[in-house]
Coordinates of C-alpha atoms in Angstrom, one line a residue:
X12 CA -38.8 93.9 71.1
X13 CA -40.5 90.3 71.3
X14 CA -39.3 87.4 68.6
X15 CA -41.5 86.5 65.9
X16 CA -42.9 82.6 66.1
X17 CA -40.9 80.6 64.0
X18 CA -42.8 79.3 60.9
X19 CA -43.3 75.6 61.4
X20 CA -41.2 73.3 58.6
X21 CA -43.1 72.3 55.7
X22 CA -42.8 68.5 55.6
X23 CA -42.0 67.2 52.1
X24 CA -44.0 64.7 50.4
X25 CA -43.4 61.2 50.4
X26 CA -43.7 61.7 46.3
X27 CA -41.3 64.4 46.0
X28 CA -39.0 62.1 48.0
X29 CA -39.1 59.1 46.0
X30 CA -38.6 61.5 43.3
X31 CA -35.5 62.8 44.4
X32 CA -34.6 58.8 45.3
X33 CA -35.2 58.1 41.9
X34 CA -33.3 60.8 40.2
X35 CA -29.7 60.6 42.4
X36 CA -30.2 56.7 41.6
X37 CA -30.5 57.2 37.4
X38 CA -27.7 59.6 38.1
X39 CA -25.7 57.2 39.9
X40 CA -26.4 54.8 37.0
X41 CA -26.0 57.0 34.2
X42 CA -22.1 57.8 35.9
X43 CA -21.5 54.1 36.1
X44 CA -22.9 53.7 32.8
X45 CA -20.4 56.4 31.6
X46 CA -17.4 55.2 33.1
X47 CA -18.1 51.7 32.0
X48 CA -18.5 52.8 28.6
X49 CA -15.8 55.3 29.0
X50 CA -13.6 52.1 30.1
X51 CA -14.6 50.1 27.4
X52 CA -13.7 52.5 24.5
X53 CA -10.6 54.0 25.6
X54 CA -9.1 51.2 28.1
X55 CA -10.7 48.4 26.6
X56 CA -11.4 49.0 23.2
X57 CA -8.7 47.6 21.6
X58 CA -9.1 43.9 23.1
X59 CA -13.3 44.1 21.9
X60 CA -11.5 44.9 18.4
X61 CA -10.2 42.0 18.3
X62 CA -13.1 39.7 19.5
X63 CA -15.3 41.5 17.0
X64 CA -12.7 40.6 14.2
X65 CA -12.6 37.3 15.4
X66 CA -15.9 36.5 15.2
X67 CA -15.9 38.2 11.2
X68 CA -12.6 36.9 10.6
X69 CA -11.9 33.1 9.6
X70 CA -8.8 31.2 8.9
X71 CA -9.8 29.0 6.6
X72 CA -7.0 25.8 5.9
X73 CA -6.9 25.7 1.7
X74 CA -6.2 21.6 1.0
X75 CA -3.8 21.4 -2.1
X76 CA -4.6 19.1 -4.7
X77 CA -2.7 15.6 -4.1
X78 CA -0.8 14.5 -7.2
X79 CA -1.8 11.9 -9.7
X80 CA -0.3 8.2 -10.0
X81 CA 0.6 7.1 -13.0
X82 CA 1.2 4.0 -14.5
X83 CA 3.9 3.7 -16.5
X84 CA 1.8 3.9 -19.9
X85 CA 0.5 7.2 -18.5
X86 CA -2.7 5.8 -17.2
X87 CA -4.1 7.3 -14.1
X88 CA -4.0 4.8 -11.0
X89 CA -5.0 7.5 -8.4
X90 CA -6.3 10.9 -9.1
X91 CA -8.0 13.8 -7.3
X92 CA -11.1 15.6 -8.5
X93 CA -12.6 18.8 -6.8
X94 CA -15.0 18.5 -3.8
X95 CA -16.5 20.5 -0.9
X96 CA -15.9 20.2 3.0
X97 CA -19.4 21.5 4.4
X98 CA -19.3 23.8 8.0
X99 CA -21.5 25.4 10.2
X100 CA -21.3 28.3 12.4
X101 CA -24.0 27.0 15.0
X102 CA -25.0 30.2 16.2
X103 CA -26.0 31.4 13.0
X104 CA -28.0 28.6 12.6
X105 CA -31.6 29.8 12.6
X106 CA -34.0 26.8 12.4
X107 CA -32.0 23.9 14.0
X108 CA -34.3 21.3 12.9
X109 CA -35.0 22.5 9.6
X110 CA -31.5 22.9 8.7
X111 CA -30.5 19.2 10.1
X112 CA -33.7 17.9 8.0
X113 CA -32.0 19.4 5.2
X114 CA -28.6 18.2 5.7
X115 CA -29.6 14.1 6.2
X116 CA -31.9 14.6 3.1
X117 CA -29.0 16.2 0.8
X118 CA -26.2 14.7 2.5
X119 CA -27.4 11.5 4.0
X120 CA -27.0 10.2 7.3
X121 CA -28.9 10.7 10.6
X122 CA -31.3 13.6 11.3
X123 CA -30.0 13.6 14.7
X124 CA -26.8 13.8 14.5
X125 CA -26.5 16.8 12.8
X126 CA -28.8 18.4 14.9
X127 CA -26.2 17.6 17.9
X128 CA -23.2 18.9 16.0
X129 CA -25.7 22.4 14.6
X130 CA -26.5 22.5 19.1
X131 CA -22.6 22.9 19.6
X132 CA -21.2 25.7 21.5
X133 CA -18.1 26.2 19.4
X134 CA -17.7 28.4 16.6
X135 CA -17.7 26.0 13.8
X136 CA -17.8 22.2 13.6
X137 CA -17.1 20.5 10.6
X138 CA -20.7 18.3 9.0
X139 CA -19.2 16.5 5.8
X140 CA -16.0 16.5 4.2
X141 CA -14.9 15.9 0.3
X142 CA -18.7 16.0 -0.7
X143 CA -19.2 15.7 -4.5
X144 CA -19.8 18.8 -6.0
X145 CA -23.4 17.2 -7.2
X146 CA -24.6 17.2 -3.6
X147 CA -22.7 20.2 -2.4
X148 CA -24.6 22.6 -5.5
X149 CA -27.7 20.9 -4.2
X150 CA -27.1 22.3 -0.6
X151 CA -25.9 25.1 -1.7
X152 CA -29.1 26.3 -3.5
X153 CA -31.1 26.0 -0.4
X154 CA -28.8 29.3 1.1
X155 CA -29.2 27.7 4.9
X156 CA -28.4 30.0 7.6
X157 CA -24.9 29.3 9.2
X158 CA -23.9 26.9 6.8
X159 CA -21.1 27.2 4.9
X160 CA -18.6 25.7 2.4
X161 CA -15.0 25.3 1.9
X162 CA -13.3 24.3 -1.8
X163 CA -11.7 20.4 -1.0
X164 CA -10.7 17.7 -3.4
X165 CA -11.7 13.6 -2.9
X166 CA -9.4 10.9 -3.5
X167 CA -10.5 8.6 -6.3
X168 CA -9.1 5.1 -7.4
X169 CA -10.4 5.0 -10.9
X170 CA -9.8 1.3 -11.6
X171 CA -11.5 0.5 -8.1
X172 CA -9.6 -2.6 -6.8
X173 CA -6.9 -2.7 -9.9
X174 CA -3.5 -2.5 -7.7
X175 CA -5.0 -1.8 -4.7
X176 CA -2.5 -3.1 -2.4
X177 CA 0.3 -1.3 -3.9
X178 CA -1.2 2.1 -4.0
X179 CA -2.9 2.0 -0.7
X180 CA -5.2 4.8 0.3
X181 CA -4.9 8.2 1.9
X182 CA -6.8 9.3 5.4
X183 CA -9.8 12.2 5.6
X184 CA -6.9 15.0 5.3
X185 CA -5.6 13.2 2.6
X186 CA -2.8 11.9 3.7
X187 CA -1.1 8.8 3.1
X188 CA -2.1 5.9 5.3
X189 CA -1.0 2.9 3.0
X190 CA 1.0 1.5 0.3
X191 CA 2.6 3.9 -2.6
X192 CA 0.4 6.6 -0.7
X193 CA 2.0 6.6 2.0
X194 CA 5.9 5.7 0.5
X195 CA 6.3 8.9 -1.6
X196 CA 3.7 11.0 0.6
X197 CA 6.5 13.5 0.4
X198 CA 6.1 13.8 -3.6
X199 CA 2.4 13.4 -3.7
X200 CA 0.9 15.2 -0.6
X201 CA 1.7 19.0 -1.2
X202 CA 1.4 21.7 1.2
X203 CA -1.7 23.3 2.4
X204 CA -2.7 27.0 2.2
X205 CA -4.3 29.3 4.4
X206 CA -7.2 32.1 3.7
X207 CA -7.8 35.0 6.4
X208 CA -10.9 36.9 5.8
X209 CA -13.7 38.6 7.1
X210 CA -17.1 36.0 6.3
X211 CA -20.7 36.4 6.7
X212 CA -22.4 33.9 9.1
X213 CA -23.1 31.4 5.5
X214 CA -18.8 31.3 5.1
X215 CA -19.1 33.4 2.2
X216 CA -16.4 36.4 2.1
X217 CA -17.6 40.1 2.8
X218 CA -17.1 42.2 -0.4
X219 CA -14.4 44.9 1.0
X220 CA -13.3 42.9 4.2
X221 CA -9.5 42.3 4.9
X222 CA -8.3 39.1 2.6
X223 CA -4.7 37.3 3.6
X224 CA -4.3 34.3 0.8
X225 CA -1.7 32.2 1.2
X226 CA -1.7 29.3 -1.6
X227 CA -1.4 26.1 -1.3
X228 CA 1.2 24.3 -3.0
X229 CA -0.3 21.1 -4.8
X230 CA 1.5 17.8 -4.8
X231 CA 3.5 16.4 -7.8
X232 CA 2.5 13.5 -10.1
X233 CA 4.3 10.3 -9.7
X234 CA 5.1 7.6 -12.4
X235 CA 5.3 4.0 -11.2
X236 CA 6.8 0.9 -13.3
X237 CA 3.2 -1.0 -13.1
X238 CA 1.7 -1.8 -16.0
X239 CA -2.0 -1.4 -15.4
X240 CA -3.3 -4.1 -18.3
X241 CA -0.1 -6.5 -16.9
X242 CA -1.9 -5.9 -13.4
X243 CA -5.3 -6.1 -14.5
X244 CA -4.2 -9.6 -16.3
X245 CA -2.5 -10.9 -13.1
X246 CA -5.4 -10.1 -10.8
X247 CA -7.8 -12.0 -13.6
X248 CA -5.7 -15.0 -13.5
X249 CA -4.9 -15.3 -9.7
X250 CA -8.7 -15.1 -9.1
X251 CA -9.3 -17.8 -11.1
X252 CA -6.6 -19.4 -9.6
X253 CA -8.6 -19.0 -6.5
X254 CA -11.7 -20.3 -7.8
X255 CA -10.6 -23.3 -10.0
X256 CA -8.3 -24.9 -6.7
X257 CA -10.5 -23.4 -3.9
X258 CA -7.6 -21.6 -2.5
X259 CA -7.6 -19.3 0.1
X260 CA -5.8 -16.5 -1.8
X261 CA -3.1 -16.1 -4.4
X262 CA -0.1 -13.9 -4.8
X263 CA 1.7 -12.9 -7.9
X264 CA 4.6 -10.5 -8.9
X265 CA 5.6 -9.4 -13.0
X266 CA 8.9 -7.7 -13.2
X267 CA 11.6 -7.0 -15.0
X268 CA 14.8 -9.3 -14.2
X269 CA 17.1 -7.1 -15.6
X270 CA 16.0 -3.6 -13.9
X271 CA 13.9 -4.8 -11.0
X272 CA 10.8 -2.7 -12.3
X273 CA 7.6 -4.3 -11.4
X274 CA 5.0 -4.3 -13.9
X275 CA 2.5 -5.8 -11.6
X276 CA 2.0 -7.0 -8.1
X277 CA -1.1 -8.8 -6.8
X278 CA -3.1 -10.3 -3.8
X279 CA -6.5 -12.1 -4.5
X280 CA -8.6 -11.4 -2.7
X281 CA -8.4 -7.6 -2.9
X282 CA -10.7 -4.4 -1.7
X283 CA -11.7 -1.4 -3.0
X284 CA -9.5 1.8 -1.7
X285 CA -12.4 3.7 -2.5
X286 CA -14.1 2.3 0.6
X287 CA -10.9 1.4 2.4
X288 CA -13.3 1.6 5.6
X289 CA -15.2 -1.4 4.9
X290 CA -12.3 -3.8 3.7
X291 CA -11.0 -6.7 5.6
X292 CA -7.4 -6.1 6.9
X293 CA -6.6 -9.6 5.1
X294 CA -7.2 -8.4 2.1
X295 CA -5.1 -4.8 2.6
X296 CA -1.6 -6.5 2.8
X297 CA 0.4 -6.8 -0.1
X298 CA 1.2 -10.0 0.6
X299 CA 4.6 -10.6 -1.8
X300 CA 6.2 -7.7 0.7
X301 CA 4.9 -8.3 3.7
X302 CA 4.0 -12.4 3.9
X303 CA 7.2 -15.1 4.2
X304 CA 6.2 -18.5 4.0
X305 CA 8.4 -21.7 3.4
X306 CA 9.5 -21.7 -0.3
X307 CA 9.8 -25.3 -0.7
X308 CA 11.2 -26.4 -4.2
X309 CA 11.7 -23.1 -5.9
X310 CA 14.8 -23.0 -3.3
X311 CA 15.9 -25.9 -4.9
X312 CA 17.5 -24.0 -7.9
X313 CA 19.5 -21.5 -5.7
X314 CA 21.2 -24.2 -3.9
X315 CA 21.9 -25.8 -7.5
X316 CA 23.5 -22.7 -8.4
X317 CA 25.4 -22.8 -5.6
X318 CA 27.2 -26.3 -6.2
X319 CA 28.1 -24.8 -9.6
X320 CA 29.4 -21.5 -8.5
X321 CA 32.1 -23.5 -6.1
X322 CA 32.6 -26.1 -8.7
X323 CA 31.8 -29.2 -6.9
X324 CA 29.4 -30.2 -9.7
X325 CA 28.5 -29.6 -13.0
X326 CA 25.1 -29.8 -14.8
X327 CA 26.2 -33.7 -15.9
X328 CA 27.3 -34.5 -12.7
X329 CA 26.0 -37.8 -11.4
X330 CA 25.0 -39.0 -8.1
X331 CA 23.7 -41.9 -6.6
X332 CA 20.1 -41.4 -4.9
X333 CA 18.9 -44.0 -2.6
X334 CA 15.4 -44.0 -2.1
X335 CA 15.6 -42.0 0.9
X336 CA 18.3 -40.1 3.3
X337 CA 18.5 -40.0 6.9
X338 CA 20.0 -36.8 8.7
X339 CA 20.1 -36.1 12.3
X340 CA 17.8 -38.8 13.0
X341 CA 15.3 -37.3 10.3
X342 CA 14.3 -39.6 7.6
X343 CA 14.1 -37.7 3.9
X344 CA 12.5 -39.4 1.3
X345 CA 11.2 -38.3 -2.3
X346 CA 7.2 -37.2 -2.6
X347 CA 6.9 -40.6 -4.6
X348 CA 8.5 -43.4 -3.5
X349 CA 11.3 -45.2 -5.9
X350 CA 13.8 -47.4 -5.7
X351 CA 17.8 -46.3 -5.8
X352 CA 18.8 -44.4 -9.2
X353 CA 22.3 -42.5 -10.6
X354 CA 20.8 -38.7 -11.8
X355 CA 22.5 -36.1 -13.4
X356 CA 22.4 -32.7 -11.2
X357 CA 19.9 -31.5 -14.2
X358 CA 17.8 -34.7 -13.4
X359 CA 17.8 -33.6 -9.7
X360 CA 16.3 -30.5 -10.5
X361 CA 14.3 -31.2 -13.2
X362 CA 12.8 -34.1 -11.0
X363 CA 12.6 -31.7 -7.7
X364 CA 14.2 -34.4 -5.9
X365 CA 14.8 -33.7 -2.3
X366 CA 17.2 -36.6 -1.5
X367 CA 19.4 -35.5 -4.1
X368 CA 19.1 -31.7 -3.2
X369 CA 20.4 -33.0 0.1
X370 CA 23.1 -34.4 -0.9
X371 CA 23.8 -30.9 -2.5
X372 CA 23.8 -29.2 0.8
X373 CA 25.8 -32.1 2.3
X374 CA 28.4 -31.0 -0.4
X375 CA 28.2 -27.8 0.7
X376 CA 28.4 -27.9 4.2
X377 CA 26.6 -25.7 7.1
X378 CA 28.3 -22.4 6.2
X379 CA 28.6 -23.0 2.4
X380 CA 24.7 -23.1 2.1
X381 CA 24.2 -20.2 4.7
X382 CA 26.6 -17.9 2.7
X383 CA 25.2 -19.1 -0.8
X384 CA 22.0 -18.1 0.0
X385 CA 22.9 -14.9 2.1
X386 CA 24.3 -14.0 -1.3
X387 CA 21.1 -14.5 -3.1
X388 CA 19.9 -12.0 -0.4
X389 CA 17.5 -14.1 1.4
X390 CA 19.3 -12.6 4.8
X391 CA 17.9 -8.9 4.2
X392 CA 15.0 -7.1 2.9
X393 CA 14.8 -6.8 -0.7
X394 CA 14.9 -2.7 -0.1
X395 CA 11.6 -2.4 -2.5
X396 CA 10.0 1.1 -2.2
X397 CA 7.1 0.2 -0.3
X398 CA 6.0 0.7 3.6
X399 CA 6.4 -2.2 5.8
X400 CA 8.6 -5.0 3.4
X401 CA 10.0 -7.3 5.4
X402 CA 12.5 -10.3 5.0
X403 CA 11.8 -14.4 5.8
X404 CA 13.8 -15.7 8.2
X405 CA 17.5 -18.1 7.3
X406 CA 18.3 -18.7 10.8
X407 CA 22.6 -18.4 11.6
X408 CA 24.1 -22.2 11.7
X409 CA 24.9 -21.8 15.1
X410 CA 21.2 -22.2 15.6
X411 CA 20.7 -25.1 13.3
X412 CA 19.6 -28.8 14.4
X413 CA 21.4 -31.9 13.3
X414 CA 18.5 -32.3 10.9
X415 CA 18.4 -28.5 9.1
X416 CA 21.2 -29.4 6.5
X417 CA 18.8 -32.0 5.7
X418 CA 15.6 -29.7 4.9
X419 CA 16.9 -26.0 4.4
X420 CA 18.7 -27.0 1.1
X421 CA 15.3 -27.7 -0.2
X422 CA 13.3 -24.8 1.5
X423 CA 11.8 -26.2 4.5
X424 CA 13.2 -24.7 7.7
X425 CA 13.6 -21.3 6.0
X426 CA 11.2 -18.4 5.0
X427 CA 11.2 -16.5 2.4
X428 CA 8.9 -13.2 1.2
X429 CA 8.1 -13.6 -2.8
X430 CA 9.7 -10.3 -3.4
X431 CA 12.7 -12.0 -1.8
X432 CA 12.3 -15.4 -4.2
X433 CA 11.8 -13.2 -7.1
X434 CA 14.9 -10.9 -6.5
X435 CA 17.1 -14.2 -6.2
X436 CA 15.7 -15.9 -9.2
X437 CA 15.9 -12.8 -10.7
X438 CA 19.6 -12.8 -10.0
X439 CA 19.5 -16.2 -12.4
X440 CA 17.9 -14.4 -15.3
X441 CA 20.5 -11.7 -15.1
X442 CA 23.6 -12.8 -15.6
X443 CA 24.1 -13.3 -11.7
X444 CA 23.6 -10.3 -10.7
X445 CA 20.8 -9.3 -7.9
X446 CA 18.5 -6.2 -8.8
X447 CA 16.0 -3.8 -6.6
X448 CA 13.1 -4.6 -7.3
X449 CA 10.9 -1.1 -7.6
X450 CA 7.7 0.5 -7.9
X451 CA 8.9 4.3 -8.7
X452 CA 10.1 5.2 -12.0
X453 CA 10.2 8.9 -11.8
X454 CA 8.5 12.1 -10.4
X455 CA 8.6 14.1 -13.3
X456 CA 8.1 17.4 -12.1
X457 CA 10.3 17.1 -9.0
X458 CA 13.5 18.4 -10.7
X459 CA 15.1 15.2 -9.7
X460 CA 16.9 12.5 -12.2
X461 CA 15.2 9.2 -12.4
X462 CA 16.1 6.8 -9.1
X463 CA 19.1 4.7 -9.8
X464 CA 18.7 1.3 -7.8
X465 CA 21.3 -0.6 -6.2
X466 CA 22.5 -4.0 -7.7
X467 CA 25.2 -6.4 -6.6
X468 CA 26.8 -9.8 -8.1
X469 CA 25.5 -12.8 -6.2
X470 CA 27.3 -15.6 -8.8
X471 CA 29.2 -15.4 -12.0
X472 CA 27.5 -14.7 -14.9
X473 CA 28.7 -18.4 -16.6
X474 CA 26.8 -19.7 -13.1
X475 CA 23.7 -18.2 -14.4
X476 CA 23.6 -19.2 -17.8
X477 CA 24.3 -22.7 -16.8
X478 CA 21.3 -22.6 -14.4
X479 CA 18.9 -21.0 -16.8
X480 CA 19.4 -24.1 -18.7
X481 CA 18.9 -26.8 -16.4
X482 CA 15.6 -24.3 -15.0
X483 CA 14.6 -24.8 -19.0
X484 CA 14.4 -29.0 -18.5
X485 CA 12.1 -28.1 -15.7
X486 CA 9.6 -27.0 -18.0
X487 CA 10.6 -28.9 -21.3
X488 CA 10.8 -32.4 -19.6
X489 CA 10.4 -31.8 -16.0
X490 CA 7.6 -30.8 -13.0
X491 CA 6.5 -27.7 -14.6
X492 CA 5.5 -28.1 -18.0
X493 CA 1.7 -26.8 -17.4
X494 CA 3.8 -23.3 -16.9
X495 CA 5.3 -23.7 -20.6
X496 CA 4.5 -20.9 -23.0
X497 CA 3.9 -21.3 -27.1
X498 CA 6.8 -19.9 -28.7
X499 CA 9.1 -19.4 -26.0
X500 CA 11.7 -21.0 -24.0
X501 CA 10.7 -20.7 -20.0
X502 CA 13.3 -21.1 -17.6
X503 CA 11.8 -22.2 -14.0
X504 CA 11.2 -24.2 -11.0
X505 CA 7.7 -25.4 -8.9
X506 CA 7.3 -25.9 -5.4
X507 CA 5.0 -27.4 -3.1
X508 CA 5.3 -26.6 0.6
X509 CA 3.7 -27.9 3.6
X510 CA 2.8 -24.8 6.2
X511 CA 4.1 -25.1 9.3
X512 CA 1.9 -24.8 12.5
X513 CA 1.0 -21.7 13.6
X514 CA 2.2 -21.9 17.0
X515 CA 5.6 -23.7 15.6
X516 CA 5.9 -27.5 16.4
X517 CA 5.7 -29.5 12.7
X518 CA 3.5 -28.7 10.0
X519 CA -0.3 -28.5 9.3
X520 CA -2.3 -31.4 8.2
X521 CA -3.7 -30.3 4.5
X522 CA -2.2 -26.9 4.7
X523 CA 0.5 -26.4 1.7
X524 CA 1.4 -23.7 -0.7
X525 CA 2.0 -24.3 -4.0
X526 CA 4.3 -21.6 -6.3
X527 CA 5.9 -21.4 -9.5
X528 CA 8.7 -19.1 -10.3
X529 CA 10.3 -18.5 -14.0
X530 CA 11.3 -16.2 -16.5
X531 CA 11.0 -15.8 -20.0
X532 CA 12.1 -16.0 -23.0
X533 CA 15.2 -18.0 -21.2
X534 CA 18.2 -17.0 -23.8
X535 CA 17.5 -13.1 -23.0
X536 CA 14.8 -13.0 -19.9
X537 CA 12.9 -10.3 -20.3
X538 CA 9.8 -11.1 -17.7
X539 CA 10.1 -13.0 -14.4
X540 CA 6.8 -14.4 -12.9
X541 CA 6.0 -15.7 -9.5
X542 CA 3.2 -17.3 -8.6
X543 CA 1.9 -18.1 -5.0
X544 CA -1.2 -19.8 -4.1
X545 CA -2.3 -20.4 -0.2
X546 CA -4.2 -23.5 0.8
X547 CA -5.4 -25.2 -2.3
X548 CA -7.8 -27.9 -1.4
X549 CA -8.5 -29.4 -4.8
X550 CA -4.9 -29.8 -6.0
X551 CA -1.3 -29.4 -4.4
X552 CA 1.1 -29.4 -7.2
X553 CA 3.3 -26.3 -7.5
X554 CA 3.4 -27.2 -11.2
X555 CA -0.3 -27.8 -11.7
X556 CA -1.8 -25.4 -9.6
X557 CA 0.5 -22.2 -10.0
X558 CA 1.8 -23.4 -13.3
X559 CA -1.1 -22.1 -15.9
X560 CA -1.4 -18.9 -14.1
X561 CA 2.3 -18.7 -14.7
X562 CA 1.8 -19.3 -18.5
X563 CA -1.4 -17.0 -19.1
X564 CA 0.3 -14.2 -17.8
X565 CA 3.4 -15.0 -19.3
X566 CA 1.4 -15.2 -22.9
X567 CA -0.1 -12.4 -22.4
X568 CA 2.8 -10.0 -20.7
X569 CA 5.6 -10.6 -23.6
X570 CA 2.4 -10.3 -26.6
X571 CA 1.6 -6.7 -24.7
X572 CA 5.3 -5.7 -24.0
X573 CA 6.3 -6.9 -27.7
X574 CA 8.9 -9.0 -26.5
X575 CA 9.6 -11.4 -30.0
X576 CA 9.2 -15.1 -29.6
X577 CA 12.7 -17.1 -29.2
X578 CA 14.2 -18.2 -32.2
X579 CA 15.9 -21.6 -30.7
X580 CA 13.6 -23.4 -28.5
X581 CA 14.9 -25.7 -25.8
X582 CA 18.4 -25.5 -27.2
X583 CA 20.4 -22.8 -26.0
X584 CA 23.9 -21.6 -27.5
X585 CA 26.7 -20.8 -25.1
X586 CA 30.2 -20.6 -26.0
X587 CA 29.8 -20.9 -29.4
X588 CA 28.2 -24.1 -29.0
X589 CA 24.9 -25.2 -29.5
X590 CA 24.0 -27.5 -26.5
X591 CA 20.3 -29.4 -25.6
X592 CA 19.5 -29.9 -21.9
X593 CA 18.2 -33.6 -21.7
X594 CA 16.7 -35.6 -18.9
X595 CA 15.4 -39.3 -18.9
X596 CA 11.3 -39.9 -18.2
X597 CA 10.1 -38.1 -15.8
X598 CA 7.7 -39.2 -12.7
X599 CA 4.4 -37.6 -11.9
X600 CA 5.0 -34.8 -9.8
X601 CA 4.2 -34.7 -5.8
X602 CA 4.7 -32.8 -2.9
X603 CA 7.6 -30.7 -2.5
X604 CA 7.5 -30.5 -6.6

């Protein structure tokens, strides 16, 4: 049998081979895709679900409304009004250049700045914070892709510069940064809420989307001791004083000496807290609480009170006063030259005698003088409820030089803040009891009682009344005549102090602080006013420069508070007897008076 010859093997066409290869490759690709999809849909499904949800879900902080600050009569000093904060989801903005142009037109600012933010790779960027509702509504009407809006609040100070240093201001996140806004943040601030829900690219809630809202807790209102009208008048008079006397600045305190309630506190020039970023740092400081200065002759009333309290002298005690006195190698003289005289203690205070006050200090001794000033609070912060409150400097006796006992009694070589001085003199007006100057009257919705402020005795009530009668003569017959308030008895003291050089080592030529502090009606003090004028250039004497501002503020305040005028002028009833303080002729006031 013969074998059949084998048929020759047919060779596959090249096109067929390519098709088979492609089929295999497609099969492998689909297999890989199938495996990958299965992996994604089964194994990684939860993770991708979370990513998808995060792109739709927005965790947005809900701003609380900050509490309102009212004055003692219920007038708003600081309020929060509705506003909008505007944001963008950059990936959802289709036409970035057009959107940037519209943002700049409506909101202001540079088009390039908005374009840079819209080009961000992040999913959320703020474009503007706390935009007023009118501008926000105009922008919202444009229906721009990727632009969203969040409910917010804007802090406003309706009266502009009124009580600016007292109120302070808040930052972009509505947190108190200075003043009362900072001090009472725990009341005013509130607690932010949060809204979590599905939103579209414009930030609008998706109907039926998951929503979870924790409502914000709004801040609480507070009522201050400040009286808006007294505060305004005080700022006006201080501004007039600065202009009239060519001064660098002027500060004032108006308070109730019996309670420590501050009716007004101001420094001129001031600033607008609605635009605090434009303010000079010098104008932001609340100087009566933060800046110390040498008080000069206003401190003589405390020295006089100390010698009376210790029984060393009475108002009628006469002292032989040479024209000058030498202490520790330093010669101390009067502001204007005079011959040797014999003056009573009342005359020494009324005429603001440096030599006479030095004699009082020598009688007290270093420890006696230091202890007396400490009793009046000159070694401690006056505990005012205000951030940054400071104290001056009263050196301990072991740091006194041989001449210190010759200058500290009349206010040189020692420094105080206006608040310290006001608190000390208020003790004389308050039957010898130191109060705590303060701003908070109450937080009516806090559930807390009105705060109780600490007090302590500095001198006896009898000494306080005696010194008050002496201080009346300063205004009726002494260096403070320009501080008189018609129809009312005024007790007070002038001061004109040289300013120490910035780096120490003596006093700056031509630099003075002129001041007047006093209270009225003297027989039942209801108002204490402290005026301090820094570097007046057209006059320097405290009675001349600061006295008129005291008088004008005093007139308005007693009328505004409906305090009746005195029934007895400079004649005072004490222990059932009518006594009239009287001094002889008074010479023209000079430096230190």
